[in-house]
Amino acid sequence: EKNVFKYEIDVQTSNDFGAGTNSKVLITLFGDVEIESYELNKTNSITKNKDLFESGNLDRFLFYDKKEIGEVFQFIYLL
């Protein structure tokens, strides 16, 4: 089987009033080899936070992919 690449994404939600969200969150990583999008949810969360993306939270996500993205130089997220 080909290599499997591991990607860990940390999301720090601001402490500002109204900073949290219950919306679906997608992130697109732009690498020097490939562009790939992932949904950030409880399935791929490696933190113990009951609710993701709450004000002040640091949420961590882990993905395994057969595609190599390469060096990430930009990302965007969508709610």
mmCIF file with all atom_site columns, C-alpha atoms in Angstrom:
data_model
loop_
_atom_site.group_PDB
_atom_site.id
_atom_site.type_symbol
_atom_site.label_atom_id
_atom_site.label_alt_id
_atom_site.label_comp_id
_atom_site.label_asym_id
_atom_site.label_entity_id
_atom_site.label_seq_id
_atom_site.pdbx_PDB_ins_code
_atom_site.Cartn_x
_atom_site.Cartn_y
_atom_site.Cartn_z
_atom_site.occupancy
_atom_site.B_iso_or_equiv
_atom_site.pdbx_formal_charge
_atom_site.auth_seq_id
_atom_site.auth_comp_id
_atom_site.auth_asym_id
_atom_site.auth_atom_id
_atom_site.pdbx_PDB_model_num
ATOM 1  C CA . GLU A 1 1  ? 0.000   0.000  0.000  1.00 0.00 ? 1  GLU A CA 1
ATOM 2  C CA . LYS A 1 2  ? 1.188   3.526  -0.729 1.00 0.00 ? 2  LYS A CA 1
ATOM 3  C CA . ASN A 1 3  ? 2.211   5.981  1.956  1.00 0.00 ? 3  ASN A CA 1
ATOM 4  C CA . VAL A 1 4  ? -0.451  7.473  4.167  1.00 0.00 ? 4  VAL A CA 1
ATOM 5  C CA . PHE A 1 5  ? 0.061   11.088 5.139  1.00 0.00 ? 5  PHE A CA 1
ATOM 6  C CA . LYS A 1 6  ? -0.978  12.454 8.525  1.00 0.00 ? 6  LYS A CA 1
ATOM 7  C CA . TYR A 1 7  ? -2.308  15.989 8.924  1.00 0.00 ? 7  TYR A CA 1
ATOM 8  C CA . GLU A 1 8  ? -3.006  17.591 12.285 1.00 0.00 ? 8  GLU A CA 1
ATOM 9  C CA . ILE A 1 9  ? -4.964  20.844 12.383 1.00 0.00 ? 9  ILE A CA 1
ATOM 10 C CA . ASP A 1 10 ? -5.316  23.046 15.465 1.00 0.00 ? 10 ASP A CA 1
ATOM 11 C CA . VAL A 1 11 ? -8.127  25.597 15.622 1.00 0.00 ? 11 VAL A CA 1
ATOM 12 C CA . GLN A 1 12 ? -8.082  28.272 18.323 1.00 0.00 ? 12 GLN A CA 1
ATOM 13 C CA . THR A 1 13 ? -11.438 30.011 18.722 1.00 0.00 ? 13 THR A CA 1
ATOM 14 C CA . SER A 1 14 ? -11.278 33.587 19.985 1.00 0.00 ? 14 SER A CA 1
ATOM 15 C CA . ASN A 1 15 ? -12.494 34.585 23.437 1.00 0.00 ? 15 ASN A CA 1
ATOM 16 C CA . ASP A 1 16 ? -14.435 37.486 21.897 1.00 0.00 ? 16 ASP A CA 1
ATOM 17 C CA . PHE A 1 17 ? -18.169 37.636 22.518 1.00 0.00 ? 17 PHE A CA 1
ATOM 18 C CA . GLY A 1 18 ? -20.032 35.526 19.939 1.00 0.00 ? 18 GLY A CA 1
ATOM 19 C CA . ALA A 1 19 ? -16.822 33.931 18.619 1.00 0.00 ? 19 ALA A CA 1
ATOM 20 C CA . GLY A 1 20 ? -18.045 30.315 18.815 1.00 0.00 ? 20 GLY A CA 1
ATOM 21 C CA . THR A 1 21 ? -20.116 28.478 16.229 1.00 0.00 ? 21 THR A CA 1
ATOM 22 C CA . ASN A 1 22 ? -22.287 25.391 15.910 1.00 0.00 ? 22 ASN A CA 1
ATOM 23 C CA . SER A 1 23 ? -22.026 25.516 12.118 1.00 0.00 ? 23 SER A CA 1
ATOM 24 C CA . LYS A 1 24 ? -20.429 22.917 9.889  1.00 0.00 ? 24 LYS A CA 1
ATOM 25 C CA . VAL A 1 25 ? -16.771 23.904 9.404  1.00 0.00 ? 25 VAL A CA 1
ATOM 26 C CA . LEU A 1 26 ? -14.704 23.028 6.332  1.00 0.00 ? 26 LEU A CA 1
ATOM 27 C CA . ILE A 1 27 ? -11.031 23.777 5.830  1.00 0.00 ? 27 ILE A CA 1
ATOM 28 C CA . THR A 1 28 ? -9.132  23.790 2.542  1.00 0.00 ? 28 THR A CA 1
ATOM 29 C CA . LEU A 1 29 ? -5.360  23.336 2.677  1.00 0.00 ? 29 LEU A CA 1
ATOM 30 C CA . PHE A 1 30 ? -3.290  24.666 -0.209 1.00 0.00 ? 30 PHE A CA 1
ATOM 31 C CA . GLY A 1 31 ? -0.034  22.780 -0.470 1.00 0.00 ? 31 GLY A CA 1
ATOM 32 C CA . ASP A 1 32 ? 2.796   22.955 -2.961 1.00 0.00 ? 32 ASP A CA 1
ATOM 33 C CA . VAL A 1 33 ? 1.756   19.510 -4.270 1.00 0.00 ? 33 VAL A CA 1
ATOM 34 C CA . GLU A 1 34 ? -2.053  19.332 -3.874 1.00 0.00 ? 34 GLU A CA 1
ATOM 35 C CA . ILE A 1 35 ? -5.141  21.159 -2.577 1.00 0.00 ? 35 ILE A CA 1
ATOM 36 C CA . GLU A 1 36 ? -7.453  19.229 -0.265 1.00 0.00 ? 36 GLU A CA 1
ATOM 37 C CA . SER A 1 37 ? -10.559 20.015 1.814  1.00 0.00 ? 37 SER A CA 1
ATOM 38 C CA . TYR A 1 38 ? -11.662 18.421 5.077  1.00 0.00 ? 38 TYR A CA 1
ATOM 39 C CA . GLU A 1 39 ? -14.669 18.749 7.356  1.00 0.00 ? 39 GLU A CA 1
ATOM 40 C CA . LEU A 1 40 ? -13.734 19.516 10.948 1.00 0.00 ? 40 LEU A CA 1
ATOM 41 C CA . ASN A 1 41 ? -16.063 17.538 13.218 1.00 0.00 ? 41 ASN A CA 1
ATOM 42 C CA . LYS A 1 42 ? -16.200 15.267 16.275 1.00 0.00 ? 42 LYS A CA 1
ATOM 43 C CA . THR A 1 43 ? -15.321 12.216 14.160 1.00 0.00 ? 43 THR A CA 1
ATOM 44 C CA . ASN A 1 44 ? -11.811 13.504 13.450 1.00 0.00 ? 44 ASN A CA 1
ATOM 45 C CA . SER A 1 45 ? -11.357 15.575 16.630 1.00 0.00 ? 45 SER A CA 1
ATOM 46 C CA . ILE A 1 46 ? -8.610  14.443 18.979 1.00 0.00 ? 46 ILE A CA 1
ATOM 47 C CA . THR A 1 47 ? -9.546  16.849 21.786 1.00 0.00 ? 47 THR A CA 1
ATOM 48 C CA . LYS A 1 48 ? -11.923 16.020 24.591 1.00 0.00 ? 48 LYS A CA 1
ATOM 49 C CA . ASN A 1 49 ? -14.048 19.169 24.192 1.00 0.00 ? 49 ASN A CA 1
ATOM 50 C CA . LYS A 1 50 ? -17.732 18.341 24.440 1.00 0.00 ? 50 LYS A CA 1
ATOM 51 C CA . ASP A 1 51 ? -18.606 21.103 21.984 1.00 0.00 ? 51 ASP A CA 1
ATOM 52 C CA . LEU A 1 52 ? -16.268 22.145 19.192 1.00 0.00 ? 52 LEU A CA 1
ATOM 53 C CA . PHE A 1 53 ? -15.550 25.754 18.214 1.00 0.00 ? 53 PHE A CA 1
ATOM 54 C CA . GLU A 1 54 ? -16.768 27.281 21.488 1.00 0.00 ? 54 GLU A CA 1
ATOM 55 C CA . SER A 1 55 ? -15.337 30.598 22.610 1.00 0.00 ? 55 SER A CA 1
ATOM 56 C CA . GLY A 1 56 ? -11.791 30.113 23.926 1.00 0.00 ? 56 GLY A CA 1
ATOM 57 C CA . ASN A 1 57 ? -11.487 26.468 22.793 1.00 0.00 ? 57 ASN A CA 1
ATOM 58 C CA . LEU A 1 58 ? -8.398  24.930 21.247 1.00 0.00 ? 58 LEU A CA 1
ATOM 59 C CA . ASP A 1 59 ? -9.704  22.074 19.090 1.00 0.00 ? 59 ASP A CA 1
ATOM 60 C CA . ARG A 1 60 ? -7.387  19.561 17.413 1.00 0.00 ? 60 ARG A CA 1
ATOM 61 C CA . PHE A 1 61 ? -8.204  17.429 14.406 1.00 0.00 ? 61 PHE A CA 1
ATOM 62 C CA . LEU A 1 62 ? -6.344  14.523 12.819 1.00 0.00 ? 62 LEU A CA 1
ATOM 63 C CA . PHE A 1 63 ? -6.658  13.330 9.229  1.00 0.00 ? 63 PHE A CA 1
ATOM 64 C CA . TYR A 1 64 ? -5.019  10.510 7.312  1.00 0.00 ? 64 TYR A CA 1
ATOM 65 C CA . ASP A 1 65 ? -4.937  10.793 3.543  1.00 0.00 ? 65 ASP A CA 1
ATOM 66 C CA . LYS A 1 66 ? -3.323  8.883  0.702  1.00 0.00 ? 66 LYS A CA 1
ATOM 67 C CA . LYS A 1 67 ? -2.769  12.201 -1.070 1.00 0.00 ? 67 LYS A CA 1
ATOM 68 C CA . GLU A 1 68 ? 0.297   14.234 -0.244 1.00 0.00 ? 68 GLU A CA 1
ATOM 69 C CA . ILE A 1 69 ? -0.515  17.910 0.102  1.00 0.00 ? 69 ILE A CA 1
ATOM 70 C CA . GLY A 1 70 ? 3.101   18.939 0.557  1.00 0.00 ? 70 GLY A CA 1
ATOM 71 C CA . GLU A 1 71 ? 4.158   22.104 2.371  1.00 0.00 ? 71 GLU A CA 1
ATOM 72 C CA . VAL A 1 72 ? 0.981   24.008 3.277  1.00 0.00 ? 72 VAL A CA 1
ATOM 73 C CA . PHE A 1 73 ? 1.314   27.665 2.305  1.00 0.00 ? 73 PHE A CA 1
ATOM 74 C CA . GLN A 1 74 ? -2.298  28.828 2.670  1.00 0.00 ? 74 GLN A CA 1
ATOM 75 C CA . PHE A 1 75 ? -5.609  27.706 4.117  1.00 0.00 ? 75 PHE A CA 1
ATOM 76 C CA . ILE A 1 76 ? -9.203  28.935 4.121  1.00 0.00 ? 76 ILE A CA 1
ATOM 77 C CA . TYR A 1 77 ? -12.117 27.818 6.221  1.00 0.00 ? 77 TYR A CA 1
ATOM 78 C CA . LEU A 1 78 ? -15.831 27.990 5.548  1.00 0.00 ? 78 LEU A CA 1
ATOM 79 C CA . LEU A 1 79 ? -18.755 27.917 7.942  1.00 0.00 ? 79 LEU A CA 1
#
